């Protein structure tokens, strides 16, 4: 995944598409980042922390104020009881959390099962750790895993089962029955569960169930999340892990040599965010759902077959009704055709498993309403080109 077809090191699809947007002036619905600031309380708290001199290395696990806020958050929203002193680690975004976890908990040749499409970092980090990547395909229209496929993929060779719910890129949310099956399979094959829940608060009328809240899961589950999406602070790179203490100790041993520590003044600010009233979280999700509707309608009017995400930042649009067979080529042409940038879903699947995904494009709707309306108007022209 790190190398292109020519064997050269290549930028991530998000960096490539953001560069394309910058060079063409097209609207960037490729990389998933909001174009508006998050809550003022959180931004102010970061400024205050800098003024107050919280500018040097924080403790290895993260500042206590944030670890306590993460523990409170798990109990407040999910009823999960966590010891901030031994079960919580602050990381440089969910990306470092994933890297430290996979590097710490796999050996050469261990199998790591993920859903596919998968967030691109998964395959890259599994590759770095020399583990073997096994996937379970998610198919349109609902992008849910087939239970028999999960039973077939998870075996005694499986060390980690990595799930991502709500899911990037498809916006699907795993239901309770699937989570229960995963717990059963993890027990049966003595595997650990890694759950990436960075979109945990951004659901559209469906319930997000953290797998660690279900019976039999907590003692073998590493929960990963990030402040980036919840508080529109993707550039701060504050993420975290909640895990049983002995697993967390192994992960800390790796994290200390990846970044050692990260983001001192942002940590107390995210603690403020995690303690905001419920209304903040519900409003953030409702605002995003409305944006999803605007862009989905625009894509539908432009001739795409549009899926219905249950959560997150992204909508998947099938460009085949527009005569598109290769979404990667289409995405390279889209800035010229419509002044919009999207990401081909093939960027989230292994090269030999592109079948069924080759006409799909991921568009981000975490943007200002006016921008989504302009993008929709520009995309409407595709019908006639
Ligand atoms: N996991 C998923 C599913 C993501 O979409 C992202 C990026 N938005 C990450 C992990 C990385 O998060 P962070 O920016 O906090 O490293
Ligand atoms: N998570 C963001 C996305 O899926 C991108 C993060 C990145 O650029 N690595 O668009």
Tab-separated table of N, CA, C and O and ligand atoms in Angstrom, residues 14 32-33 91-98 118-122 163-169 196-199 224-229 233-240 313-314 348 362, ligand 1:
chain	number	residue	atom	x	y	z
A	14	UNK	N	-5.425	10.945	0.072
A	14	UNK	CA	-5.991	12.201	0.577
A	14	UNK	C	-5.057	13.369	0.258
A	14	UNK	O	-5.500	14.440	-0.140
A	32	UNK	N	-11.214	14.247	4.274
A	32	UNK	CA	-12.255	14.494	5.267
A	32	UNK	C	-11.788	15.401	6.384
A	32	UNK	O	-11.257	14.945	7.387
A	33	UNK	N	-11.986	16.698	6.194
A	33	UNK	CA	-11.745	17.640	7.298
A	33	UNK	C	-12.791	18.739	7.223
A	33	UNK	O	-13.184	19.142	6.128
A	91	UNK	N	-2.807	9.708	22.421
A	91	UNK	CA	-1.934	9.446	21.269
A	91	UNK	C	-1.990	10.607	20.273
A	91	UNK	O	-2.870	11.466	20.363
A	92	UNK	N	-1.071	10.561	19.315
A	92	UNK	CA	-1.078	11.557	18.236
A	92	UNK	C	-2.140	11.147	17.215
A	92	UNK	O	-1.854	10.541	16.180
A	93	UNK	N	-3.374	11.440	17.537
A	93	UNK	CA	-4.498	11.071	16.684
A	93	UNK	C	-4.785	9.572	16.768
A	93	UNK	O	-4.049	8.795	17.395
A	94	UNK	N	-5.883	9.194	16.104
A	94	UNK	CA	-6.200	7.766	16.025
A	94	UNK	C	-5.148	7.031	15.205
A	94	UNK	O	-4.932	5.840	15.393
A	95	UNK	N	-4.478	7.749	14.314
A	95	UNK	CA	-3.479	7.099	13.462
A	95	UNK	C	-2.355	6.505	14.301
A	95	UNK	O	-1.963	5.348	14.113
A	96	UNK	N	-1.835	7.294	15.236
A	96	UNK	CA	-0.774	6.731	16.076
A	96	UNK	C	-1.318	5.630	16.988
A	96	UNK	O	-0.627	4.644	17.276
A	97	UNK	N	-2.559	5.810	17.428
A	97	UNK	CA	-3.158	4.764	18.269
A	97	UNK	C	-3.201	3.437	17.513
A	97	UNK	O	-2.862	2.380	18.057
A	98	UNK	N	-3.605	3.495	16.248
A	98	UNK	CA	-3.653	2.281	15.427
A	98	UNK	C	-2.254	1.716	15.224
A	98	UNK	O	-2.023	0.512	15.355
A	118	UNK	N	-11.243	-0.274	3.679
A	118	UNK	CA	-10.694	0.068	4.994
A	118	UNK	C	-9.984	1.408	4.889
A	118	UNK	O	-9.510	1.794	3.812
A	119	UNK	N	-9.935	2.107	6.006
A	119	UNK	CA	-9.161	3.352	6.077
A	119	UNK	C	-7.716	3.022	5.703
A	119	UNK	O	-7.153	2.041	6.195
A	120	UNK	N	-7.134	3.820	4.838
A	120	UNK	CA	-5.883	3.419	4.177
A	120	UNK	C	-4.736	3.079	5.136
A	120	UNK	O	-3.917	2.208	4.865
A	121	UNK	N	-4.707	3.745	6.289
A	121	UNK	CA	-3.600	3.510	7.223
A	121	UNK	C	-3.577	2.059	7.722
A	121	UNK	O	-2.501	1.536	8.065
A	122	UNK	N	-4.727	1.410	7.757
A	122	UNK	CA	-4.744	0.037	8.290
A	122	UNK	C	-3.788	-0.866	7.509
A	122	UNK	O	-2.967	-1.567	8.094
A	163	UNK	N	-12.169	-3.478	13.751
A	163	UNK	CA	-13.421	-2.979	13.181
A	163	UNK	C	-13.410	-1.456	13.215
A	163	UNK	O	-12.615	-0.842	13.943
A	164	UNK	N	-14.250	-0.883	12.403
A	164	UNK	CA	-14.320	0.573	12.302
A	164	UNK	C	-15.795	0.923	12.140
A	164	UNK	O	-16.362	0.765	11.071
A	165	UNK	N	-16.394	1.328	13.249
A	165	UNK	CA	-17.827	1.639	13.233
A	165	UNK	C	-18.041	2.871	14.095
A	165	UNK	O	-17.637	2.870	15.260
A	166	UNK	N	-18.674	3.911	13.534
A	166	UNK	CA	-19.048	4.152	12.150
A	166	UNK	C	-17.848	4.045	11.195
A	166	UNK	O	-16.727	4.355	11.581
A	167	UNK	N	-18.163	3.656	9.966
A	167	UNK	CA	-17.120	3.225	9.039
A	167	UNK	C	-16.732	4.300	8.025
A	167	UNK	O	-17.588	4.963	7.449
A	168	UNK	N	-15.444	4.435	7.837
A	168	UNK	CA	-14.875	5.231	6.749
A	168	UNK	C	-14.337	4.225	5.734
A	168	UNK	O	-13.521	3.385	6.107
A	169	UNK	N	-14.721	4.239	4.471
A	169	UNK	CA	-15.436	5.308	3.776
A	169	UNK	C	-16.956	5.136	3.643
A	169	UNK	O	-17.577	6.035	3.085
A	196	UNK	N	-12.069	1.061	16.003
A	196	UNK	CA	-11.781	2.449	15.631
A	196	UNK	C	-13.117	3.179	15.589
A	196	UNK	O	-13.944	2.931	14.711
A	197	UNK	N	-13.319	4.071	16.570
A	197	UNK	CA	-14.625	4.714	16.731
A	197	UNK	C	-14.527	6.235	16.583
A	197	UNK	O	-15.188	6.995	17.285
A	198	UNK	N	-13.689	6.685	15.649
A	198	UNK	CA	-13.446	8.128	15.563
A	198	UNK	C	-14.710	8.923	15.182
A	198	UNK	O	-14.795	10.109	15.479
A	199	UNK	N	-15.681	8.254	14.558
A	199	UNK	CA	-16.939	8.961	14.205
A	199	UNK	C	-18.051	8.650	15.204
A	199	UNK	O	-19.240	8.737	14.871
A	224	UNK	N	-10.249	2.738	20.188
A	224	UNK	CA	-9.487	3.884	19.679
A	224	UNK	C	-10.464	4.977	19.259
A	224	UNK	O	-11.478	4.697	18.603
A	225	UNK	N	-10.167	6.215	19.654
A	225	UNK	CA	-10.961	7.317	19.144
A	225	UNK	C	-10.072	8.555	18.991
A	225	UNK	O	-8.861	8.483	19.217
A	226	UNK	N	-10.690	9.634	18.602
A	226	UNK	CA	-9.920	10.837	18.311
A	226	UNK	C	-10.811	12.052	18.495
A	226	UNK	O	-12.030	11.973	18.288
A	227	UNK	N	-10.198	13.160	18.869
A	227	UNK	CA	-10.948	14.406	19.021
A	227	UNK	C	-11.196	15.085	17.688
A	227	UNK	O	-12.048	15.961	17.580
A	228	UNK	N	-10.458	14.681	16.668
A	228	UNK	CA	-10.464	15.402	15.399
A	228	UNK	C	-11.851	15.596	14.821
A	228	UNK	O	-12.222	16.705	14.415
A	229	UNK	N	-12.629	14.501	14.753
A	229	UNK	CA	-13.950	14.582	14.121
A	229	UNK	C	-14.972	15.192	15.074
A	229	UNK	O	-15.797	15.998	14.674
A	233	UNK	N	-11.283	19.337	15.068
A	233	UNK	CA	-9.890	19.721	15.329
A	233	UNK	C	-8.950	18.671	14.732
A	233	UNK	O	-8.072	18.147	15.425
A	234	UNK	N	-9.147	18.367	13.447
A	234	UNK	CA	-8.350	17.277	12.864
A	234	UNK	C	-6.853	17.602	12.873
A	234	UNK	O	-6.028	16.698	12.918
A	235	UNK	N	-6.517	18.893	12.845
A	235	UNK	CA	-5.100	19.265	12.819
A	235	UNK	C	-4.404	19.188	14.174
A	235	UNK	O	-3.181	19.325	14.249
A	236	UNK	N	-5.148	18.993	15.241
A	236	UNK	CA	-4.523	18.922	16.563
A	236	UNK	C	-3.926	17.554	16.858
A	236	UNK	O	-3.061	17.424	17.708
A	237	UNK	N	-4.478	16.553	16.183
A	237	UNK	CA	-3.983	15.178	16.339
A	237	UNK	C	-3.956	14.729	17.797
A	237	UNK	O	-2.931	14.295	18.336
A	238	UNK	N	-5.106	14.855	18.432
A	238	UNK	CA	-5.260	14.282	19.770
A	238	UNK	C	-6.205	13.086	19.653
A	238	UNK	O	-7.387	13.234	19.335
A	239	UNK	N	-5.662	11.911	19.890
A	239	UNK	CA	-6.467	10.695	19.906
A	239	UNK	C	-6.238	9.970	21.212
A	239	UNK	O	-5.495	10.452	22.079
A	240	UNK	N	-6.872	8.806	21.350
A	240	UNK	CA	-6.660	8.051	22.587
A	240	UNK	C	-7.010	6.586	22.415
A	240	UNK	O	-7.668	6.188	21.460
A	313	UNK	N	-18.464	11.252	7.898
A	313	UNK	CA	-18.192	12.427	7.074
A	313	UNK	C	-18.482	12.217	5.590
A	313	UNK	O	-18.347	13.150	4.806
A	314	UNK	N	-18.769	10.955	5.178
A	314	UNK	CA	-18.672	10.641	3.756
A	314	UNK	C	-19.913	9.962	3.194
A	314	UNK	O	-20.599	9.224	3.891
A	348	UNK	N	-9.342	2.399	-1.026
A	348	UNK	CA	-9.563	1.780	0.290
A	348	UNK	C	-9.652	0.258	0.193
A	348	UNK	O	-10.122	-0.391	1.122
A	362	UNK	N	-15.994	8.404	-3.139
A	362	UNK	CA	-16.325	8.908	-1.805
A	362	UNK	C	-16.263	10.432	-1.818
A	362	UNK	O	-15.258	11.004	-2.222
B	1	LIG	N1	-9.579	6.113	11.519
B	1	LIG	C1	-10.510	6.526	10.652
B	1	LIG	C2	-11.627	5.613	10.306
B	1	LIG	C3	-10.418	7.793	10.066
B	1	LIG	O1	-11.335	8.195	9.201
B	1	LIG	C4	-9.330	8.614	10.403
B	1	LIG	C5	-9.124	9.942	9.752
B	1	LIG	N2	-10.081	10.744	9.800
B	1	LIG	C6	-8.405	8.154	11.333
B	1	LIG	C7	-8.550	6.898	11.850
B	1	LIG	C8	-7.248	8.993	11.738
B	1	LIG	O2	-7.610	9.873	12.731
B	1	LIG	P1	-6.606	10.976	13.281
B	1	LIG	O3	-6.661	12.116	12.334
B	1	LIG	O4	-7.109	11.279	14.633
B	1	LIG	O5	-5.252	10.370	13.297
